[in-house]
mmCIF file of C-alpha atoms and ligand atoms in Angstrom:
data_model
loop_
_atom_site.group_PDB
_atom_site.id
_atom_site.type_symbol
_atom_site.label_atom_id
_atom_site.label_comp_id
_atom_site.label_asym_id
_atom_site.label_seq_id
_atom_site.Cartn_x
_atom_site.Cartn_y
_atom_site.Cartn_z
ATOM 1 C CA UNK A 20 -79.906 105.034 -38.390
ATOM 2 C CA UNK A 21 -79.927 101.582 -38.216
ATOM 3 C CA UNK A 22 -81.754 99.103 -40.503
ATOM 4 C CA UNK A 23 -84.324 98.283 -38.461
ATOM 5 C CA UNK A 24 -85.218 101.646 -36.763
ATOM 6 C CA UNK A 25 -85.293 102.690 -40.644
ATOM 7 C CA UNK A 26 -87.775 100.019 -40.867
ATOM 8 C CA UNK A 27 -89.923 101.273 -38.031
ATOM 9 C CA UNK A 28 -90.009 104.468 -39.135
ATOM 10 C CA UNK A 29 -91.204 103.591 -42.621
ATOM 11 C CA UNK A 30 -93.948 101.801 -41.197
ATOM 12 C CA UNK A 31 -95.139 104.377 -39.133
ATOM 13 C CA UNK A 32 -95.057 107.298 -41.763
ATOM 14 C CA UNK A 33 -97.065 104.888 -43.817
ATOM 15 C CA UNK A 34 -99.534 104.079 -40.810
ATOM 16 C CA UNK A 35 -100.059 107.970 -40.263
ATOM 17 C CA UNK A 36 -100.784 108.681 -44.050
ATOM 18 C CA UNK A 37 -102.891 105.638 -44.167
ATOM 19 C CA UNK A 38 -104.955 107.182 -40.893
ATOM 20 C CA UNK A 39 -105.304 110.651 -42.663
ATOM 21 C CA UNK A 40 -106.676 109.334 -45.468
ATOM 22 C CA UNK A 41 -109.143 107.037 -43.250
ATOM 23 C CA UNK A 42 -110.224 110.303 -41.359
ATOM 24 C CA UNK A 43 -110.372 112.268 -44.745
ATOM 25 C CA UNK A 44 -112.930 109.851 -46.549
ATOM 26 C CA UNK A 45 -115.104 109.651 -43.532
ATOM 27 C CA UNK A 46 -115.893 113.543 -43.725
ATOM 28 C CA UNK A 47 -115.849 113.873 -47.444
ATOM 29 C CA UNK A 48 -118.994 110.896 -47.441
ATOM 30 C CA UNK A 49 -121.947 112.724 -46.545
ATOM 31 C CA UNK A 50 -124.945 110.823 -45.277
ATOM 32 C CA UNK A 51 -128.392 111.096 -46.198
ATOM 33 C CA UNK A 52 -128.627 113.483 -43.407
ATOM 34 C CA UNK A 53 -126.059 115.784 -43.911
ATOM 35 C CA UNK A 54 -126.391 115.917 -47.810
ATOM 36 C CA UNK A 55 -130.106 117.294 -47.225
ATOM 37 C CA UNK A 56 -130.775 118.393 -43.910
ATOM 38 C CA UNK A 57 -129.726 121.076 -41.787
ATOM 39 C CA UNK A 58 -131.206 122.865 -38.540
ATOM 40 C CA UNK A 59 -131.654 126.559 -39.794
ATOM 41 C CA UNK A 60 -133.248 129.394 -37.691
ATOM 42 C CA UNK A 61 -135.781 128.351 -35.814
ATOM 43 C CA UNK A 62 -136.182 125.070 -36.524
ATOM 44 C CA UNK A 63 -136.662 125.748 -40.274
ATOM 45 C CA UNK A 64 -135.304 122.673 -41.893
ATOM 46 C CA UNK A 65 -133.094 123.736 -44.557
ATOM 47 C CA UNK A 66 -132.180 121.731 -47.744
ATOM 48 C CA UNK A 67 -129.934 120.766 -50.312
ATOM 49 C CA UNK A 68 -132.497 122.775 -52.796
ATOM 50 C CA UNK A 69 -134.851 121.463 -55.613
ATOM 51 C CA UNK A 70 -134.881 123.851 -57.949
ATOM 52 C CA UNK A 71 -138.388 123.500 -57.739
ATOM 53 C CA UNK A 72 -138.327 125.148 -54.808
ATOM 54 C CA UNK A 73 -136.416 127.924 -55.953
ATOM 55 C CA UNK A 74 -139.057 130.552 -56.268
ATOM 56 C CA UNK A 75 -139.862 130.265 -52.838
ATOM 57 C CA UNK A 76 -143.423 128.581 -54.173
ATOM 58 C CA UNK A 77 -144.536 124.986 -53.663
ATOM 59 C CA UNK A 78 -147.263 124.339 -56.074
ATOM 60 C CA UNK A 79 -149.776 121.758 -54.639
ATOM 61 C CA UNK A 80 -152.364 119.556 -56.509
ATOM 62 C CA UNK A 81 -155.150 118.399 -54.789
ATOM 63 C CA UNK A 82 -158.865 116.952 -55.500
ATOM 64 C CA UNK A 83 -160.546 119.150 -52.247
ATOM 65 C CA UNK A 84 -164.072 116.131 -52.811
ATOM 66 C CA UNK A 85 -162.316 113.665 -50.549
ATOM 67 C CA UNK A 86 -162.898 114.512 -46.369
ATOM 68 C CA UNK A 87 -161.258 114.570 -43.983
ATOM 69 C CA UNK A 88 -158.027 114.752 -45.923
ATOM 70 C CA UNK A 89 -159.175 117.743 -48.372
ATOM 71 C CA UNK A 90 -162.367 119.533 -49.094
ATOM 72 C CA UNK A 91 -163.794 122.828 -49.159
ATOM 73 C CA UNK A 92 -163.288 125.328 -46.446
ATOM 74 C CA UNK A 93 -166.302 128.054 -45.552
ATOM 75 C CA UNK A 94 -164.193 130.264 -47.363
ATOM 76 C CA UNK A 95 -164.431 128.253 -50.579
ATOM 77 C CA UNK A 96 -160.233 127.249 -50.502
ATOM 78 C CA UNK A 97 -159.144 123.942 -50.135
ATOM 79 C CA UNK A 98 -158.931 122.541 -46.218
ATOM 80 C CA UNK A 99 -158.512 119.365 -44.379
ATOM 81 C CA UNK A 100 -155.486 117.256 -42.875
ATOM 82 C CA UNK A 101 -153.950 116.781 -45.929
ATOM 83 C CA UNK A 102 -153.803 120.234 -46.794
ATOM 84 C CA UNK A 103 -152.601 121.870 -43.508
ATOM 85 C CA UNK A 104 -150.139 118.749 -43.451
ATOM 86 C CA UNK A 105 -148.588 120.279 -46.621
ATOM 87 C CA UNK A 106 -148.807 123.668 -45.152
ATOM 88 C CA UNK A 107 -146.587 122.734 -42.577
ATOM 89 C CA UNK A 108 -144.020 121.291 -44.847
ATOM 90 C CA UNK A 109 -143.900 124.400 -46.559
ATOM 91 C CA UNK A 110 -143.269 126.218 -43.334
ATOM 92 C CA UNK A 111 -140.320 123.703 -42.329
ATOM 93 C CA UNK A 112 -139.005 124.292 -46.247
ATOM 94 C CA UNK A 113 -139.297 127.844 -45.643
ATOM 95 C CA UNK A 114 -141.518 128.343 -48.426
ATOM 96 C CA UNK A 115 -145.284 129.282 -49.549
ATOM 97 C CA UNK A 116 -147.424 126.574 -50.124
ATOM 98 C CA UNK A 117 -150.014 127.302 -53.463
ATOM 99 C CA UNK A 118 -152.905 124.474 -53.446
ATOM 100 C CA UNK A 119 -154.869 123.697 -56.767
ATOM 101 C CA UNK A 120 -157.843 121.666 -56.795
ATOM 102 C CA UNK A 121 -157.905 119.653 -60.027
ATOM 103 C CA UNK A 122 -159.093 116.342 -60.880
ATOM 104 C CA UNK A 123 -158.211 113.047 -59.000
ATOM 105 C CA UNK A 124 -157.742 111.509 -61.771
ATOM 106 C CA UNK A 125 -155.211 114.240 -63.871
ATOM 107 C CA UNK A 126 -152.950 114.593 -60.734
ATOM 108 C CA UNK A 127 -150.018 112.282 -61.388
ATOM 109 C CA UNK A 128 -149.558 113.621 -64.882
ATOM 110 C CA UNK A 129 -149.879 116.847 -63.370
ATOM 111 C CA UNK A 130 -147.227 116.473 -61.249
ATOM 112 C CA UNK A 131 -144.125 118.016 -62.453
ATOM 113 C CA UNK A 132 -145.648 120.118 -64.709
ATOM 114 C CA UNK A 133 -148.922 122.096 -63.741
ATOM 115 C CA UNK A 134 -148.033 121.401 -60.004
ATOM 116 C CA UNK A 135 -144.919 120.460 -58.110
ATOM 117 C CA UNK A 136 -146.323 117.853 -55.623
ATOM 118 C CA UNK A 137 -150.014 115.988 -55.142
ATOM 119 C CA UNK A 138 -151.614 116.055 -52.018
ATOM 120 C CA UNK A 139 -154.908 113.895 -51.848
ATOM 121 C CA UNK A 140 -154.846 110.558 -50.019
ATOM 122 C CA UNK A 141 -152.716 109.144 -52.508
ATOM 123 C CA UNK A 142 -152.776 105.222 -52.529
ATOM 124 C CA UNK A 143 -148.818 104.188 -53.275
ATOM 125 C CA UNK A 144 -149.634 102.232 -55.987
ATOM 126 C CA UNK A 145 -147.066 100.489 -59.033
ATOM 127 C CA UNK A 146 -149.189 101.806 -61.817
ATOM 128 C CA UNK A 147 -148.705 105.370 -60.677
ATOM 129 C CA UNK A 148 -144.836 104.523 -59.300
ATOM 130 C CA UNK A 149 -144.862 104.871 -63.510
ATOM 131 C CA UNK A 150 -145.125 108.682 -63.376
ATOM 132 C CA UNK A 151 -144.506 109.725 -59.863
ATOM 133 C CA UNK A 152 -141.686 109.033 -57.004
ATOM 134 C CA UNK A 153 -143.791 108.945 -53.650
ATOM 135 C CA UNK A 154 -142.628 110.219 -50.245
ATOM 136 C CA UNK A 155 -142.490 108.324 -47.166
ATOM 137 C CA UNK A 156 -145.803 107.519 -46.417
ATOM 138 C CA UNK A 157 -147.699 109.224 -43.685
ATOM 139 C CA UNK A 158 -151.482 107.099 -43.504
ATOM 140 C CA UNK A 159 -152.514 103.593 -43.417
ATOM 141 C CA UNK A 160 -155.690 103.140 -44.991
ATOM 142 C CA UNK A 161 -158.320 100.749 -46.244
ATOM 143 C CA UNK A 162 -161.649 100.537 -48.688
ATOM 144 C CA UNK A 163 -164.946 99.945 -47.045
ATOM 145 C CA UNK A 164 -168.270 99.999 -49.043
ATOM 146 C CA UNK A 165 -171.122 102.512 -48.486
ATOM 147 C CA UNK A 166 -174.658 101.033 -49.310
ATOM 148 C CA UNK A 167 -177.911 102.269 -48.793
ATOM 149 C CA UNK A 168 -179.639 101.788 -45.012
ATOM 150 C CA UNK A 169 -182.112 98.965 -46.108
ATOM 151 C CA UNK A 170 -179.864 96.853 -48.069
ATOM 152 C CA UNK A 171 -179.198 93.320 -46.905
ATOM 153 C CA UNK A 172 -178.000 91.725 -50.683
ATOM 154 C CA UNK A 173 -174.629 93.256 -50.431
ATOM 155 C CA UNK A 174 -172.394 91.267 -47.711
ATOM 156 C CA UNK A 175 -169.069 90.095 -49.373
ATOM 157 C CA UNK A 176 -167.286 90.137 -52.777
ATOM 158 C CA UNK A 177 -169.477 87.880 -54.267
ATOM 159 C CA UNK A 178 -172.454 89.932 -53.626
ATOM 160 C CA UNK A 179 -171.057 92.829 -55.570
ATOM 161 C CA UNK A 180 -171.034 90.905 -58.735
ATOM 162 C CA UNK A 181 -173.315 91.639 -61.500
ATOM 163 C CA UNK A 182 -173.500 95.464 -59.187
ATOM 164 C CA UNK A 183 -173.955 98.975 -60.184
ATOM 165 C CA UNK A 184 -171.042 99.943 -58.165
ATOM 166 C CA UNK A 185 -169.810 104.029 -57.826
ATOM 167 C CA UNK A 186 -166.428 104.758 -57.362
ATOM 168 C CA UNK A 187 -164.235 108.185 -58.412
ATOM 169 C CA UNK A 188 -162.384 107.732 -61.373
ATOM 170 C CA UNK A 189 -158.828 106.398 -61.186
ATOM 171 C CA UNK A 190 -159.090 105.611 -57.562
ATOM 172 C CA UNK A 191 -158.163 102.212 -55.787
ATOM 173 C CA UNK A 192 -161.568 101.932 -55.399
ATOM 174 C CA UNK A 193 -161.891 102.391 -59.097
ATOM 175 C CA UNK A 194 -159.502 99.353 -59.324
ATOM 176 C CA UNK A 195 -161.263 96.937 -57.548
ATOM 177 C CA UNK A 196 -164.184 97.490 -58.862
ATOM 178 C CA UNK A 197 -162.868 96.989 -62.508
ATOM 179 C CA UNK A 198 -161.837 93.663 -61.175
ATOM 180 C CA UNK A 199 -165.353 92.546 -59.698
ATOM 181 C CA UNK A 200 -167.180 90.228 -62.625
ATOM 182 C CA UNK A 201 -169.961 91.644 -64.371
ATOM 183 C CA UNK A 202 -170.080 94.745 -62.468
ATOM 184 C CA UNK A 203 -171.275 97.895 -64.371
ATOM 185 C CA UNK A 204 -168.865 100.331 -62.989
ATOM 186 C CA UNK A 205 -169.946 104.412 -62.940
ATOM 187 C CA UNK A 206 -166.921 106.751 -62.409
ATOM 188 C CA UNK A 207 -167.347 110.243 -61.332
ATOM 189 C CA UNK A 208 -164.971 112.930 -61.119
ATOM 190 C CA UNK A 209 -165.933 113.090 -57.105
ATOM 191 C CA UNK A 210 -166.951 110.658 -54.606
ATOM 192 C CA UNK A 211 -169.677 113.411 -53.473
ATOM 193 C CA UNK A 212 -170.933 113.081 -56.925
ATOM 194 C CA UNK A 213 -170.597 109.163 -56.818
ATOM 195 C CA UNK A 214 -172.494 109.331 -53.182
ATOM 196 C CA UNK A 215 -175.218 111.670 -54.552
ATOM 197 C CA UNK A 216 -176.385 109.400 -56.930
ATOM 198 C CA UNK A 217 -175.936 105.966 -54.362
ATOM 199 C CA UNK A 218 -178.500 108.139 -52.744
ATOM 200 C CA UNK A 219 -180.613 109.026 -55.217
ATOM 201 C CA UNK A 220 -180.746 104.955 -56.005
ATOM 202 C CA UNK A 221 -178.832 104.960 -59.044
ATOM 203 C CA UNK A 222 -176.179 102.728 -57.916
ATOM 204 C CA UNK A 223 -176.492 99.764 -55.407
ATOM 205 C CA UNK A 224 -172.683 100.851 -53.681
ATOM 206 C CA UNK A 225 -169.684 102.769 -53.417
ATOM 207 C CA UNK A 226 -166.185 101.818 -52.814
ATOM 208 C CA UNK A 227 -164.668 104.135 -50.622
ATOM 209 C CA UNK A 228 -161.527 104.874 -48.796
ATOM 210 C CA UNK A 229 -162.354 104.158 -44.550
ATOM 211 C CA UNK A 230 -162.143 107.777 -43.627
ATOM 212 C CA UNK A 231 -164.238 109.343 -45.890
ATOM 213 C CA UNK A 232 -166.720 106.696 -46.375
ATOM 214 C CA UNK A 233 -167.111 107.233 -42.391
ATOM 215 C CA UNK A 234 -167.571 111.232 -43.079
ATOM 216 C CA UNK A 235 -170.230 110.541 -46.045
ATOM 217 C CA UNK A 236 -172.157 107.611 -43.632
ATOM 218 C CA UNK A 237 -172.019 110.405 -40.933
ATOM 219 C CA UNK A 238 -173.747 113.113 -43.190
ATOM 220 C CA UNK A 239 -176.050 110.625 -43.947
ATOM 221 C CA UNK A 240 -177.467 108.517 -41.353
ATOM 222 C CA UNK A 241 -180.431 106.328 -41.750
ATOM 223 C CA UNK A 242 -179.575 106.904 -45.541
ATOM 224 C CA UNK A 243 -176.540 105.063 -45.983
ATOM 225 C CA UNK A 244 -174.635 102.375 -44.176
ATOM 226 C CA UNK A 245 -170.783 101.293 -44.257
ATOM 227 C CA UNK A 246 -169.569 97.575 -44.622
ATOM 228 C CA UNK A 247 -166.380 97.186 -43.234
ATOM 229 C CA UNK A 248 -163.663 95.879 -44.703
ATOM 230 C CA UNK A 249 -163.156 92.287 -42.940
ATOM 231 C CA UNK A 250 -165.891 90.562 -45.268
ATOM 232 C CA UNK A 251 -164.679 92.285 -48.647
ATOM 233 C CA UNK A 252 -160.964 91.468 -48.138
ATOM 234 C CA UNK A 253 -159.496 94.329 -48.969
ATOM 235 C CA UNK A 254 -155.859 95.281 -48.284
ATOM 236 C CA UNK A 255 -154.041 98.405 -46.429
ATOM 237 C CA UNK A 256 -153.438 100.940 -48.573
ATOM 238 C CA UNK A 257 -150.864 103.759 -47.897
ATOM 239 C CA UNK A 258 -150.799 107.337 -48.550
ATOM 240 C CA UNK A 259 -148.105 109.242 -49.252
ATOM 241 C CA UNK A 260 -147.269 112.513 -51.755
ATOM 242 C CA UNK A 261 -146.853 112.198 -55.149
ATOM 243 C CA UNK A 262 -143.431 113.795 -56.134
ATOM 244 C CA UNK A 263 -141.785 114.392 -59.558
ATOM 245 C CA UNK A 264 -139.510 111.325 -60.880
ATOM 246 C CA UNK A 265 -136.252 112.647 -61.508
ATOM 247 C CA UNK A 266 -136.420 115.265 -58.502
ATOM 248 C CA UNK A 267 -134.786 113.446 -55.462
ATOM 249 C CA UNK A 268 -134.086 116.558 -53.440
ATOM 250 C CA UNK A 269 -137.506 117.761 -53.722
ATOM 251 C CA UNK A 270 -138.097 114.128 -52.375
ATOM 252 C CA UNK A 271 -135.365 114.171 -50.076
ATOM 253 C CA UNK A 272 -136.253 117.429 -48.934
ATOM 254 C CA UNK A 273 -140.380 116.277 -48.164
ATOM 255 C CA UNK A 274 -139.633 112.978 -46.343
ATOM 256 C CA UNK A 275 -137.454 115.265 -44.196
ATOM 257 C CA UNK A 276 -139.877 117.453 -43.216
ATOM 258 C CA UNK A 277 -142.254 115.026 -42.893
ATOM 259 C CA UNK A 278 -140.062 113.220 -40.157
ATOM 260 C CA UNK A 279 -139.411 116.490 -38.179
ATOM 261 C CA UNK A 280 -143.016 117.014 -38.309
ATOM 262 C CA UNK A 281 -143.777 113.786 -36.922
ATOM 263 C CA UNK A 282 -140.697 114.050 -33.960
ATOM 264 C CA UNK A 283 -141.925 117.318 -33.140
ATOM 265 C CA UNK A 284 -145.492 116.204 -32.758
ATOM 266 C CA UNK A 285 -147.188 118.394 -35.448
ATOM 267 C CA UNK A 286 -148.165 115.464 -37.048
ATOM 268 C CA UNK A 287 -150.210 113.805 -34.190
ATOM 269 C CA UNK A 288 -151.820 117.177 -33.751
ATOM 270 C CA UNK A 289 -152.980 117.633 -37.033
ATOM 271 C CA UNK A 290 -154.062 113.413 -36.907
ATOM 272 C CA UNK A 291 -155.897 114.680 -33.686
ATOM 273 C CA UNK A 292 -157.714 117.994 -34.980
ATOM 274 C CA UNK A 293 -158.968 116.846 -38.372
ATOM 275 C CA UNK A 294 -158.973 112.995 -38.761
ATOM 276 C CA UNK A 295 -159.836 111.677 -34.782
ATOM 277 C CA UNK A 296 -162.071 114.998 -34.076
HETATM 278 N N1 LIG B 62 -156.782 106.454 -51.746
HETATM 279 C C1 LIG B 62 -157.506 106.420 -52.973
HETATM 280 C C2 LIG B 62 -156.532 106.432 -54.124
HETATM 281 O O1 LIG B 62 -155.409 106.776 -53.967
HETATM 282 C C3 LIG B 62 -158.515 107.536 -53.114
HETATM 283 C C4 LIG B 62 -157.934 108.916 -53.085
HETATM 284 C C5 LIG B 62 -158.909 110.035 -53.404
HETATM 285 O O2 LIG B 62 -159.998 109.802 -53.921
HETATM 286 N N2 LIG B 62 -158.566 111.241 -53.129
HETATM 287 O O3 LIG B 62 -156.884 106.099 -55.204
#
């Protein structure tokens, strides 16, 4: 063969080995995707496992005081949009979902431990980024403040200084109010408990996530009133589920059931059923 031909032919073994090698690497890197998620039988999303998840059992904290996201059912059991949310992740994991109703405030450290994930209108927040990874969240939210019908003194931040102000313990709300000057700040283990006594004129307010300070205002009208957010400049808030640290499949695993729940259109319906009913 002749020099150059030689050459050629070099060039082009190298070019083909070169190419394999190209075409190896891009189906030995997995994606996200394909690392967690595939399309089992009917629909069932099926995952790289946790072995959290192992036992077929997903272990669920919640604090069921806190409509419409979770409270208690006629049947005593914990209900609501965040709980039948969960409920269908379990399905698309293809396991049993177990709910607990604990404490608001003992859920984080819980998580991991007593219970696997936390269900319970979770605020993403840095503090608790401490002890728990969150999923993707899946609610915007924001505080109002419940009052009693007759008041006129509370209008704005200002007006809430110097306050008895309710909140539940370890809440956002809990945090803001810690921040408002001179403020004598009761925390309850429920914001039912925290509303029972704003009724009962123990407290001059409540700060409140939107949704259920519309619920309690509902249940009591003429009783209690709700200040909106715009004068009290408070920020969104997002909810998501609290997930242990070091388990990124279980997280993996969540966020993608979450998203196939909101493609499918689960999610809307469960948005539509519990939260815009
Ligand atoms: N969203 C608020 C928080 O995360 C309140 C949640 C609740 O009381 N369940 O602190």
């Amino acid at each position: 063969m002749k020099k150059v031909w030689k050459i050629a032919a070099l060039m082009l073994s190298f070019a083909l080995i070169l190419g394999c090698f190209a075409a190896c690497g891009e189906t030995k890197t997995p994606t996200a995707d394909s690392e967690h998620t595939t399309e089992g039988e009917g629909g069932t999303t099926v995952m790289t496992q946790s072995s959290r998840l192992t036992d077929g059992v997903l272990t669920v904290g919640t604090n069921a005081a806190f409509p419409p996201f979770e409270y208690l059912g006629d049947d005593g059991d914990p209900d609501g949009f965040d709980i039948a949310l969960i409920e269908a992740i379990g399905e698309k994991l293809g396991v049993t979902v177990e709910v607990m109703d604990m404490e608001f405030d003992s859920l984080c450290t819980s998580v991991g431990n007593r219970i696997d994930v936390a269900i319970a209108g979770m605020t993403v927040d840095p503090e608790r980024e401490k002890t728990v990874t969150f999923s993707d969240t899946y609610y915007k939210a924001i505080q109002n403040v419940l009052v009693p019908a007759d008041d006129t003194a509370i209008t704005d931040m200002a007006s809430l200084e110097g306050k008895v102000i309710g909140v539940q313990q370890g809440t956002t709300g809990d945090m803001i109010a810690d921040e408002i000057a001179g403020a004598d700040v009761r925390r309850y283990n429920t914001f039912a408990l925290a509303v029972e006594d704003l009724k009962n004129g123990n407290l001059d307010a409540v700060i409140i996530d939107q949704n259920p300070a519309e619920v309690f205002a509902g249940e009591n009208e003429g009783v209690l009133k709700l200040l909106g957010a715009e004068n009290f400049g408070f920020t969104d808030e997002y909810y998501a589920i609290a997930c242990p640290k070091d388990d990124t499949a279980l997280v993996a695993s969540i966020n993608a059931a979450l998203a196939a729940l909101q493609t499918d259109g689960t999610f809307d319906a469960l948005v539509a059923e519990y939260i815009e009913k």
